[in-house]
Every structure is written in C-alpha cells, then in structure tokens.
C-alpha cells in the first residue's frame, strides 16, 4: 500500500509545474529520464556525421484515430522492442511546433540537444501528441506514469497491464533487472573473471585466425584482384574484443534503499540513464561492446551468456568470456579440441563479416558496396548453390530445413571450420609433424568439431526451435560443412556413393 501511495506523489511532482504544452513536453522528457518506459525509452545511436555516439528516443505507443479531435494513447509494453544500435541522421529543424516539442523533451532529458538523433518513423507520434489539448495531454501522462509504476506493486496490475506476457511482479522485475542492471552486473562479472592472461591467450588465437583468413583471401580463385584487395583491407581493419569492454565509464552502480520497490526500480533505471549519458559524444568505436551489450536491451548479450558475435556496423567481433573459461576452455582441454571448437567459433564470427549481410558493409562498418560487379554476381551465385545443396537435408524425416533462412549462418559455418582447420594443419606442419601422426591429428580436428553439436531435443521442440532459428540444426552444421572439405574425404575414406559424398566440382569454397 505504501508503494501504491507514492505513485501519485511521483506523478504530481513530475507534472505540478506544467502550465503550458511546452511545460508538458519538458515533463515528458523528465519522465523518460526517470526511466518510466511507458513514456519512451532512451537509446544510444551513431552520429553519422562524425561517428560519435548520440542518443534517440523510442516511443512505445500505438496511436488510434478517434471521433474526437484528440488522439488516444495506448502504451504497448513488451510487444515491441526498440531498434538496434543504428546509424540515424542528425536531427534537422523543421516546423516550429515540432522543434518546440523535441526541444522540450530534450530539455527534460537534460542532455545535449546537439547529440539528439531523430527517428523519423516516430513523426506520427509527435504529431499526435501535438494534437492533444493541454488538459488531455497531462491526463494521459498521469495515466502513463501511474500505469508504468503500478506494475511494481501487485501481481494483479502486472497481469492486467501486460496482458499475459508477465503474470507476477517477480517475472517483470527479473527482466527489468536483466535489461537495466546489465551494465553493472557485467562490470562486476568481467572484473571478477576476465583476466589479462585469459585475454592474451585468446588474442593470440584470434590474431592467428585473422592471418589465416587473410591468407585464404590471397589464395582465392574466384575473386578479381581488386575485390581481394578490398576484402583483405577489411580483415586488416577488423577489431576483436575478448571478454571485456575496453572502457567502463561508470563503475559505481545505483544505490538501493531496500524500502520501496518503486523507488529502487527507478534508481536502477536512472543508473542506465547515467551510463548512456557518460558515453554521449564519445567515439563509437571505443565503446562498441558496451553499447551493443549493456545499453541496448534489444538483444541479451551479457558476458555470462554463452555466445560470440560479429557487428557489421563496426566491423568487429566480440567473444564473450563464457567461451574463454571452463567448461568451454580449461587446462584439461586438448589443443586440437581448442582449435576445432573455439577456433571454429571465432572464425565463424570473422566470416560473418563476409556473409550476405556482412559483405554489404565496408572496413569501417559503413553500409557501402566495395565489390566489383562481376565478383558480387559470383558471390550471390555461390550463396545460391549453398542454399540448394543444404536444402536436401532434413531437420527430422519429413521436415526439410529452410536453407534460404539459414544461408548467412551456413556460409559462416563453412568459412569458420575451413579457417580453423587450415590454422591447425599449418600449426602442426610448423612443428614438423607429418606422416601418420599428422593424419591422426587432422582426423581428431573433425571429431572434435562434431562434438560442438552433440544435442538431443524432443521432436516437437526441435521443429518449433528450427522454425525460428537462423542457424541450421546441429547435424546439418556438421554434415553440411565437412562434405565441402577435400581432406575430410581422404581422412575418413568417403567414397562416391556414400551418403554425404559430393563430387569435387560440387564442393563449395566461398571463403
């Protein structure tokens, strides 16, 4: 009851000085600053002019025309996520009324208006807000504030407000904490578990994989020299991040009183605002992992997740620390297992810089065509062939894979394993290993790679999962890769007529 009682106090304090619509716009910005997400949510974005970090606002509203002159506001929470970190043009002044509203919201946010980047797809929202008479606008804002805060007070409010997505306060709090405390939990986790020695170990592996990818480009047989040079330049500019953000601008988390849940949750949301404020105007490339992982709850990529990813708009790979420690990595792991599993995963992410999506970004992460026309046509044809060959596989009998949907990941799988295998063989040969010992170590690579996708799911779950997943099913990620690698045929005596046999001219090498 105490928590419920404080909500009108917060709403009244926010709106008590509102005398004009301009005042209301400022109060609107203050509500966003407080972390009242039903009003809108603050996000980082890239200033396209100078590659620095700016901010934008996501408005979770649906607007419906009514018979009255005023539009109706319907908060939608949880049904729509904000756009990912993206390049958005700097705001250009337009009509005086729109400028007044944006200026008021930005003033309420307390941020530099020069760093505001405008999402034009929200213009309808601004237009609808401007249509509201002052009294109606204030009433709607009070309702939004109360509705957003009541969810911290009782399960009944949660169930009603989210219409089944969350049923209890605890369920909602769990997601709120993960999203809004992600930066601070990540900071604690990384400082506790990510060591310089760990980063040095994997930095060495990553450098070798990049060098191997570069060598494969130099030996490429289907690209012209012009495009090969551009691709090598992109590899040379690719950044690799291992387990930790290089810069942590905020090191002290929000102070919680432990008295009223509403107050503590607003403190948590204010902490997220502080993190965003701290990086505004800074160079985007210096804060890539922090921005993508900790201030953008569009994807959960916190360090304690098991994942790695490539960011096309930064030409950078990020390896989460969970892949750099046990059980993924440890002193008991055989060297061949590290190269076959982690090496393939890391090289998979490098290859993503050259998949159908990544290949449309240049070495600086800008969406730009750097291909010779004839090479782009060949690349598209190779991707089409990859789709056709993978389409013969089934997730389960009677359930074919959707190779069009998985093509981006399938190309990265093919490149990742090929790069890691090349590096492993080169490493062995440099040590003077040859003959039967070399052959056995090559075989061990393929066996260990196959271990990554040892999995068993109930049929119904697997079908449902693969209807959404952009990766192929585990067995396809093995069989659909090794059948394109010449050494595999010799090492395991695969002959024409065997199930996975492909004639040499049918085997694909893209990267």
Coordinates of C-alpha atoms in Angstrom, one line a residue:
X1 CA 0.0 0.0 0.0
X2 CA 2.9 2.3 0.7
X3 CA 4.3 1.7 -2.8
X4 CA 0.9 2.4 -4.3
X5 CA 0.6 5.6 -2.3
X6 CA 3.9 7.0 -3.5
X7 CA 2.9 6.8 -7.2
X8 CA 0.5 9.8 -7.2
X9 CA 3.3 11.7 -5.4
X10 CA 5.7 10.9 -8.2
X11 CA 3.2 11.8 -10.9
X12 CA 2.2 15.1 -9.2
X13 CA 5.8 16.1 -8.6
X14 CA 6.6 15.5 -12.3
X15 CA 3.6 17.5 -13.5
X16 CA 2.9 20.1 -10.8
X17 CA 4.6 23.0 -12.7
X18 CA 3.0 22.2 -16.0
X19 CA 1.2 25.4 -17.2
X20 CA 1.6 25.2 -20.9
X21 CA 2.1 22.5 -23.6
X22 CA 5.7 23.4 -23.7
X23 CA 6.0 22.7 -20.0
X24 CA 4.3 19.3 -20.7
X25 CA 6.9 18.4 -23.3
X26 CA 9.7 19.1 -20.7
X27 CA 7.8 16.9 -18.2
X28 CA 7.6 14.3 -20.8
X29 CA 11.4 14.3 -21.2
X30 CA 11.8 14.1 -17.4
X31 CA 9.5 11.0 -17.3
X32 CA 11.8 9.3 -19.8
X33 CA 14.8 10.4 -17.8
X34 CA 13.3 8.8 -14.7
X35 CA 13.0 5.5 -16.5
X36 CA 9.2 5.5 -16.9
X37 CA 9.4 3.3 -20.1
X38 CA 5.8 3.7 -21.0
X39 CA 6.6 7.3 -21.9
X40 CA 9.5 6.4 -24.0
X41 CA 13.0 4.9 -23.7
X42 CA 16.4 6.4 -24.2
X43 CA 18.8 4.7 -26.6
X44 CA 22.2 5.3 -28.0
X45 CA 22.7 5.8 -31.7
X46 CA 25.6 6.6 -34.0
X47 CA 26.0 10.2 -35.3
X48 CA 26.6 9.5 -38.9
X49 CA 28.4 12.9 -39.4
X50 CA 31.4 12.2 -37.2
X51 CA 31.0 8.5 -35.9
X52 CA 30.4 9.7 -32.4
X53 CA 27.7 8.4 -30.0
X54 CA 24.4 10.3 -29.9
X55 CA 21.0 9.3 -28.5
X56 CA 17.5 8.8 -29.7
X57 CA 14.1 8.0 -28.1
X58 CA 11.9 5.0 -28.7
X59 CA 8.3 5.7 -28.2
X60 CA 6.3 2.6 -27.3
X61 CA 3.0 4.0 -28.3
X62 CA 0.2 3.0 -30.8
X63 CA -2.0 5.8 -31.9
X64 CA -5.6 5.4 -33.0
X65 CA -7.7 8.0 -34.6
X66 CA -10.9 8.7 -32.7
X67 CA -14.1 10.7 -33.5
X68 CA -12.8 13.4 -31.2
X69 CA -10.1 15.8 -32.3
X70 CA -7.6 14.3 -29.8
X71 CA -5.8 11.0 -30.5
X72 CA -5.8 8.3 -27.9
X73 CA -2.6 7.0 -26.3
X74 CA -2.2 3.2 -25.8
X75 CA 1.0 2.1 -24.2
X76 CA 2.4 -1.1 -25.6
X77 CA 5.0 -2.7 -23.3
X78 CA 6.8 -5.8 -24.3
X79 CA 5.2 -6.2 -27.7
X80 CA 7.7 -4.0 -29.5
X81 CA 11.4 -3.7 -28.9
X82 CA 13.4 -0.7 -29.9
X83 CA 15.6 -0.8 -33.0
X84 CA 19.1 -2.0 -32.6
X85 CA 22.0 0.4 -32.3
X86 CA 22.0 2.1 -35.7
X87 CA 23.1 4.9 -37.9
X88 CA 20.5 7.7 -37.6
X89 CA 20.8 11.1 -39.3
X90 CA 21.3 14.2 -37.1
X91 CA 18.0 16.0 -36.4
X92 CA 17.3 18.8 -38.8
X93 CA 14.9 21.6 -37.7
X94 CA 11.6 21.6 -39.4
X95 CA 8.3 23.2 -38.4
X96 CA 8.4 25.4 -35.3
X97 CA 5.8 23.3 -33.5
X98 CA 7.8 20.1 -34.0
X99 CA 11.0 21.8 -33.0
X100 CA 9.4 23.1 -29.8
X101 CA 8.2 19.7 -28.8
X102 CA 11.5 18.0 -29.5
X103 CA 13.3 20.8 -27.8
X104 CA 11.1 20.5 -24.7
X105 CA 11.6 16.7 -24.5
X106 CA 15.3 17.0 -24.9
X107 CA 15.4 19.8 -22.2
X108 CA 13.6 17.4 -19.8
X109 CA 16.1 14.7 -20.6
X110 CA 18.9 17.1 -19.5
X111 CA 21.1 16.0 -22.5
X112 CA 23.0 18.0 -25.1
X113 CA 20.5 18.8 -27.9
X114 CA 23.3 18.6 -30.5
X115 CA 23.6 14.9 -29.7
X116 CA 20.0 14.1 -30.3
X117 CA 19.4 11.9 -33.4
X118 CA 15.8 11.8 -34.7
X119 CA 14.0 8.7 -35.8
X120 CA 11.6 9.9 -38.5
X121 CA 9.3 6.9 -38.1
X122 CA 8.1 8.5 -34.9
X123 CA 6.9 11.7 -36.5
X124 CA 3.3 10.5 -36.3
X125 CA 3.8 10.1 -32.5
X126 CA 4.9 13.7 -32.3
X127 CA 2.1 14.9 -34.5
X128 CA -0.5 13.1 -32.4
X129 CA 1.0 14.4 -29.1
X130 CA 0.7 17.9 -30.5
X131 CA -3.0 17.4 -31.3
X132 CA -3.8 16.8 -27.6
X133 CA -5.2 19.7 -25.6
X134 CA -3.1 20.5 -22.6
X135 CA -5.6 19.0 -20.1
X136 CA -5.9 15.8 -22.1
X137 CA -2.1 15.6 -22.6
X138 CA -1.5 15.9 -18.8
X139 CA -4.2 13.4 -18.0
X140 CA -2.7 10.9 -20.5
X141 CA 0.8 11.5 -19.0
X142 CA -0.5 10.9 -15.4
X143 CA -2.1 7.7 -16.6
X144 CA 1.0 6.5 -18.3
X145 CA 3.2 7.3 -15.2
X146 CA 0.8 5.5 -12.9
X147 CA 0.4 2.6 -15.1
X148 CA 4.1 2.1 -15.6
X149 CA 4.7 2.3 -11.8
X150 CA 1.8 0.2 -10.6
X151 CA 3.3 -2.9 -12.1
X152 CA 5.8 -2.8 -9.2
X153 CA 3.0 -3.0 -6.7
X154 CA 0.9 -6.1 -7.3
X155 CA 0.5 -9.2 -9.5
X156 CA -3.0 -8.0 -10.4
X157 CA -1.6 -4.9 -12.1
X158 CA 1.1 -6.8 -13.9
X159 CA -1.3 -9.4 -15.3
X160 CA -3.7 -6.7 -16.4
X161 CA -1.1 -4.3 -17.8
X162 CA 1.0 -6.8 -19.8
X163 CA -2.0 -9.0 -20.9
X164 CA -0.3 -12.3 -20.2
X165 CA 3.3 -11.6 -21.1
X166 CA 4.1 -11.3 -17.3
X167 CA 1.8 -12.6 -14.6
X168 CA 3.7 -11.6 -11.5
X169 CA 5.8 -8.7 -10.3
X170 CA 8.7 -11.0 -9.9
X171 CA 8.6 -12.0 -13.6
X172 CA 8.6 -8.4 -14.6
X173 CA 11.4 -7.5 -12.2
X174 CA 13.6 -10.3 -13.5
X175 CA 13.5 -8.8 -17.0
X176 CA 13.8 -5.3 -15.8
X177 CA 16.9 -6.1 -13.7
X178 CA 18.5 -8.0 -16.6
X179 CA 17.9 -5.1 -19.0
X180 CA 18.6 -2.2 -16.8
X181 CA 21.3 -3.6 -14.5
X182 CA 23.0 -5.4 -17.3
X183 CA 25.9 -2.9 -17.5
X184 CA 26.6 -3.1 -13.8
X185 CA 26.3 -6.9 -13.4
X186 CA 28.6 -7.1 -16.5
X187 CA 31.1 -4.8 -15.0
X188 CA 31.3 -6.9 -11.8
X189 CA 31.4 -10.2 -13.7
X190 CA 34.2 -9.1 -16.0
X191 CA 36.3 -7.6 -13.3
X192 CA 36.0 -10.7 -11.3
X193 CA 36.5 -13.4 -14.0
X194 CA 38.2 -11.8 -17.1
X195 CA 42.0 -11.8 -16.6
X196 CA 44.7 -10.2 -18.7
X197 CA 46.2 -13.7 -19.1
X198 CA 42.9 -15.1 -20.5
X199 CA 42.6 -12.2 -22.9
X200 CA 46.2 -12.6 -24.1
X201 CA 45.7 -16.3 -24.8
X202 CA 42.7 -15.8 -26.9
X203 CA 44.0 -12.6 -28.6
X204 CA 46.9 -14.8 -29.9
X205 CA 44.4 -17.3 -31.2
X206 CA 42.3 -14.6 -32.8
X207 CA 45.3 -13.0 -34.5
X208 CA 46.3 -16.3 -36.0
X209 CA 42.7 -16.9 -37.3
X210 CA 42.6 -13.4 -38.9
X211 CA 46.0 -14.1 -40.5
X212 CA 44.7 -17.5 -41.8
X213 CA 41.6 -15.8 -43.2
X214 CA 43.8 -13.2 -44.9
X215 CA 45.9 -15.9 -46.5
X216 CA 42.8 -17.7 -47.8
X217 CA 41.8 -14.5 -49.4
X218 CA 45.2 -14.1 -51.0
X219 CA 44.7 -17.6 -52.5
X220 CA 41.1 -17.0 -53.5
X221 CA 40.4 -18.3 -57.1
X222 CA 37.1 -16.8 -57.9
X223 CA 37.5 -13.1 -57.0
X224 CA 39.3 -10.5 -59.0
X225 CA 42.4 -8.9 -57.6
X226 CA 40.5 -5.6 -57.0
X227 CA 37.9 -7.2 -54.7
X228 CA 40.5 -9.4 -53.0
X229 CA 42.5 -6.3 -52.0
X230 CA 39.3 -4.7 -50.6
X231 CA 38.5 -7.8 -48.6
X232 CA 42.0 -8.1 -47.2
X233 CA 41.8 -4.4 -46.2
X234 CA 38.5 -5.2 -44.4
X235 CA 40.2 -8.1 -42.5
X236 CA 43.1 -5.8 -41.6
X237 CA 40.6 -3.3 -40.1
X238 CA 38.6 -5.9 -38.2
X239 CA 38.6 -5.4 -34.4
X240 CA 38.5 -8.4 -32.0
X241 CA 37.2 -7.9 -28.4
X242 CA 37.9 -10.6 -25.9
X243 CA 35.5 -10.8 -22.9
X244 CA 35.6 -7.3 -21.7
X245 CA 34.7 -3.7 -22.7
X246 CA 37.9 -1.7 -23.0
X247 CA 36.4 1.3 -21.3
X248 CA 34.0 1.3 -18.3
X249 CA 32.9 4.9 -17.9
X250 CA 30.7 4.2 -14.9
X251 CA 32.0 2.0 -12.2
X252 CA 29.5 2.5 -9.3
X253 CA 26.0 1.1 -9.6
X254 CA 22.8 2.6 -8.3
X255 CA 22.3 2.8 -4.6
X256 CA 19.2 0.9 -3.5
X257 CA 17.4 1.7 -0.2
X258 CA 15.6 -1.6 0.1
X259 CA 12.4 0.1 1.3
X260 CA 10.0 0.8 -1.6
X261 CA 10.3 -1.3 -4.7
X262 CA 9.1 1.5 -6.9
X263 CA 11.9 3.8 -5.7
X264 CA 14.6 1.2 -6.1
X265 CA 13.4 0.3 -9.6
X266 CA 13.5 4.0 -10.6
X267 CA 17.0 4.2 -9.2
X268 CA 18.0 1.2 -11.3
X269 CA 16.6 2.9 -14.4
X270 CA 18.4 6.1 -13.5
X271 CA 21.6 4.1 -13.5
X272 CA 21.0 3.1 -17.1
X273 CA 20.5 6.7 -18.0
X274 CA 23.8 7.6 -16.3
X275 CA 25.6 5.0 -18.4
X276 CA 24.2 6.4 -21.6
X277 CA 24.9 10.0 -20.6
X278 CA 28.5 9.1 -19.9
X279 CA 29.3 7.9 -23.5
X280 CA 27.5 10.6 -25.4
X281 CA 29.8 12.5 -27.8
X282 CA 32.5 9.8 -27.5
X283 CA 33.8 7.8 -30.4
X284 CA 31.6 4.9 -31.2
X285 CA 34.4 2.5 -32.0
X286 CA 35.8 3.0 -28.5
X287 CA 32.6 1.7 -26.8
X288 CA 31.3 -1.0 -29.2
X289 CA 30.9 -3.8 -26.7
X290 CA 29.5 -1.6 -24.1
X291 CA 26.9 -0.1 -26.4
X292 CA 25.8 -3.3 -28.0
X293 CA 25.7 -5.4 -24.9
X294 CA 24.9 -3.2 -22.0
X295 CA 22.8 -0.2 -23.1
X296 CA 20.7 -1.9 -25.8
X297 CA 18.3 -4.5 -24.3
X298 CA 17.2 -5.5 -27.9
X299 CA 19.5 -8.5 -27.6
X300 CA 20.7 -10.1 -24.4
X301 CA 24.5 -10.4 -24.9
X302 CA 25.8 -10.1 -21.4
X303 CA 29.2 -11.6 -20.6
X304 CA 27.7 -14.5 -18.6
X305 CA 25.8 -15.7 -21.8
X306 CA 27.5 -18.3 -23.9
X307 CA 27.9 -16.5 -27.2
X308 CA 30.1 -14.7 -29.7
X309 CA 29.0 -12.3 -32.5
X310 CA 30.1 -10.1 -35.3
X311 CA 28.9 -6.5 -35.5
X312 CA 28.6 -5.4 -39.1
X313 CA 28.3 -1.7 -38.4
X314 CA 31.6 -1.7 -36.6
X315 CA 33.5 -4.5 -38.4
X316 CA 34.2 -6.1 -35.1
X317 CA 33.9 -9.4 -33.4
X318 CA 33.1 -9.9 -29.7
X319 CA 33.9 -13.1 -27.9
X320 CA 32.0 -13.4 -24.6
X321 CA 34.1 -14.5 -21.6
X322 CA 32.0 -17.6 -21.1
X323 CA 33.7 -19.0 -24.2
X324 CA 37.1 -18.3 -22.6
X325 CA 36.7 -20.2 -19.4
X326 CA 35.5 -23.6 -18.2
X327 CA 33.8 -25.7 -19.4
X328 CA 34.4 -24.2 -22.9
X329 CA 38.1 -23.8 -22.1
X330 CA 40.4 -25.2 -19.5
X331 CA 43.8 -26.7 -18.8
X332 CA 42.4 -30.2 -19.4
X333 CA 41.4 -29.4 -23.0
X334 CA 43.5 -31.0 -25.7
X335 CA 45.0 -28.4 -28.1
X336 CA 43.2 -29.9 -31.1
X337 CA 39.9 -29.5 -29.3
X338 CA 40.5 -25.8 -28.7
X339 CA 41.3 -25.3 -32.4
X340 CA 38.3 -27.4 -33.6
X341 CA 35.7 -25.9 -31.3
X342 CA 36.7 -22.4 -30.1
X343 CA 38.8 -21.8 -33.2
X344 CA 35.9 -22.7 -35.5
X345 CA 33.5 -20.5 -33.4
X346 CA 35.8 -17.5 -33.5
X347 CA 36.5 -17.9 -37.2
X348 CA 32.7 -18.3 -37.8
X349 CA 32.3 -14.8 -36.4
X350 CA 35.1 -13.4 -38.6
X351 CA 33.4 -15.0 -41.6
X352 CA 30.2 -13.2 -40.7
X353 CA 31.9 -10.0 -41.9
X354 CA 31.7 -11.6 -45.4
X355 CA 28.4 -13.3 -45.4
X356 CA 25.4 -12.0 -47.4
X357 CA 24.7 -9.3 -44.8
X358 CA 28.2 -8.5 -43.6
X359 CA 29.6 -8.2 -47.1
X360 CA 27.4 -5.2 -47.7
X361 CA 29.4 -3.2 -45.0
X362 CA 32.9 -1.8 -45.7
X363 CA 36.0 -1.9 -43.5
X364 CA 34.7 0.9 -41.3
X365 CA 31.3 -0.6 -40.7
X366 CA 29.5 1.7 -43.1
X367 CA 26.9 0.2 -45.4
X368 CA 28.7 0.5 -48.8
X369 CA 29.3 -1.6 -51.8
X370 CA 33.0 -2.4 -52.1
X371 CA 32.6 -5.2 -54.6
X372 CA 33.5 -5.4 -58.3
X373 CA 30.2 -6.1 -60.1
X374 CA 31.3 -9.4 -61.6
X375 CA 32.5 -10.6 -58.2
X376 CA 29.3 -9.7 -56.5
X377 CA 27.4 -11.8 -59.1
X378 CA 29.7 -14.8 -58.4
X379 CA 29.2 -14.4 -54.7
X380 CA 25.5 -14.4 -55.0
X381 CA 25.7 -17.5 -57.2
X382 CA 27.8 -19.3 -54.7
X383 CA 25.3 -18.5 -51.9
X384 CA 22.5 -19.8 -54.2
X385 CA 24.5 -23.1 -54.7
X386 CA 25.0 -23.3 -50.9
X387 CA 21.2 -23.0 -50.4
X388 CA 20.5 -25.6 -53.0
X389 CA 22.9 -28.2 -51.5
X390 CA 21.8 -27.6 -47.9
X391 CA 18.1 -27.9 -48.9
X392 CA 18.5 -31.7 -49.3
X393 CA 18.9 -32.0 -45.5
X394 CA 16.0 -32.6 -43.1
X395 CA 15.7 -31.5 -39.5
X396 CA 13.7 -34.7 -39.0
X397 CA 12.2 -37.1 -41.5
X398 CA 9.5 -35.2 -43.4
X399 CA 10.7 -31.8 -42.1
X400 CA 13.2 -30.2 -44.6
X401 CA 15.5 -27.5 -43.5
X402 CA 14.9 -23.9 -44.7
X403 CA 18.2 -23.2 -46.3
X404 CA 17.2 -19.8 -47.5
X405 CA 16.7 -18.7 -43.9
X406 CA 19.9 -20.2 -42.6
X407 CA 22.2 -19.2 -45.5
X408 CA 24.0 -16.4 -43.6
X409 CA 25.0 -18.9 -40.7
X410 CA 25.7 -21.7 -43.2
X411 CA 28.3 -19.6 -45.0
X412 CA 29.8 -18.6 -41.7
X413 CA 30.0 -22.3 -40.6
X414 CA 31.7 -23.2 -43.8
X415 CA 34.3 -20.5 -43.6
X416 CA 34.8 -20.8 -39.9
X417 CA 35.7 -24.5 -40.0
X418 CA 37.9 -24.1 -43.1
X419 CA 39.9 -21.3 -41.4
X420 CA 40.3 -23.1 -38.1
X421 CA 41.3 -26.4 -39.9
X422 CA 43.9 -24.5 -42.1
X423 CA 45.4 -23.0 -38.9
X424 CA 45.5 -26.3 -37.1
X425 CA 47.3 -28.1 -40.1
X426 CA 49.7 -25.2 -40.5
X427 CA 50.5 -25.2 -36.8
X428 CA 51.3 -29.0 -36.9
X429 CA 53.4 -28.7 -40.0
X430 CA 55.4 -25.8 -38.5
X431 CA 56.2 -28.2 -35.6
X432 CA 57.5 -30.8 -38.0
X433 CA 54.6 -33.2 -37.5
X434 CA 54.0 -35.4 -40.6
X435 CA 53.0 -38.8 -41.7
X436 CA 50.6 -40.9 -39.7
X437 CA 50.7 -38.6 -36.7
X438 CA 49.7 -35.6 -38.9
X439 CA 46.8 -37.7 -40.3
X440 CA 45.5 -38.7 -36.9
X441 CA 45.7 -35.1 -35.7
X442 CA 43.7 -34.0 -38.7
X443 CA 41.1 -36.7 -38.0
X444 CA 40.9 -35.5 -34.4
X445 CA 40.1 -32.0 -35.6
X446 CA 36.9 -33.2 -37.4
X447 CA 35.9 -35.4 -34.5
X448 CA 36.2 -32.6 -32.0
X449 CA 34.3 -30.2 -34.3
X450 CA 31.4 -32.6 -34.4
X451 CA 31.3 -32.6 -30.6
X452 CA 30.1 -29.0 -30.6
X453 CA 26.7 -30.0 -31.9
X454 CA 26.0 -33.2 -30.0
X455 CA 22.5 -32.5 -29.0
X456 CA 19.1 -34.2 -28.4
X457 CA 15.8 -32.5 -28.3
X458 CA 12.2 -33.8 -28.3
X459 CA 10.9 -33.8 -31.9
X460 CA 8.2 -31.2 -31.2
X461 CA 10.6 -28.8 -29.6
X462 CA 13.2 -29.2 -32.3
X463 CA 10.7 -28.4 -35.0
X464 CA 9.5 -25.4 -33.2
X465 CA 13.0 -24.2 -32.5
X466 CA 14.2 -24.6 -36.0
X467 CA 11.2 -22.7 -37.3
X468 CA 12.7 -19.6 -35.7
X469 CA 16.4 -20.2 -35.6
X470 CA 18.6 -18.7 -38.3
X471 CA 21.2 -21.5 -37.7
X472 CA 20.8 -24.9 -39.2
X473 CA 20.1 -27.9 -36.9
X474 CA 23.2 -29.4 -35.2
X475 CA 23.7 -32.4 -37.5
X476 CA 23.5 -30.2 -40.6
X477 CA 26.1 -27.8 -39.2
X478 CA 28.4 -30.8 -39.2
X479 CA 27.5 -32.8 -42.3
X480 CA 26.7 -29.7 -44.4
X481 CA 30.2 -28.4 -43.8
X482 CA 32.6 -31.4 -43.9
X483 CA 31.2 -32.6 -47.2
X484 CA 32.8 -29.5 -48.8
X485 CA 36.3 -30.1 -47.4
X486 CA 38.6 -32.2 -49.6
X487 CA 40.7 -33.5 -46.7
X488 CA 37.7 -35.0 -45.0
X489 CA 37.1 -37.4 -47.9
X490 CA 40.6 -38.9 -47.6
X491 CA 40.8 -38.9 -43.8
X492 CA 37.6 -40.8 -43.4
X493 CA 37.7 -42.8 -46.7
X494 CA 34.4 -41.3 -48.0
X495 CA 33.7 -42.7 -51.5
X496 CA 31.4 -41.9 -54.3
X497 CA 28.0 -43.5 -53.4
X498 CA 28.3 -42.7 -49.7
X499 CA 25.5 -40.6 -48.3
X500 CA 27.4 -37.3 -47.9
X501 CA 29.6 -37.6 -50.9
X502 CA 29.9 -34.6 -53.2
X503 CA 31.9 -34.7 -56.4
X504 CA 34.9 -32.3 -56.3
X505 CA 33.3 -29.8 -58.7
X506 CA 30.2 -29.7 -56.5
X507 CA 32.1 -28.7 -53.3
X508 CA 31.8 -25.1 -52.4
X509 CA 34.6 -22.8 -51.2
X510 CA 33.4 -19.3 -50.6
X511 CA 35.9 -18.0 -48.0

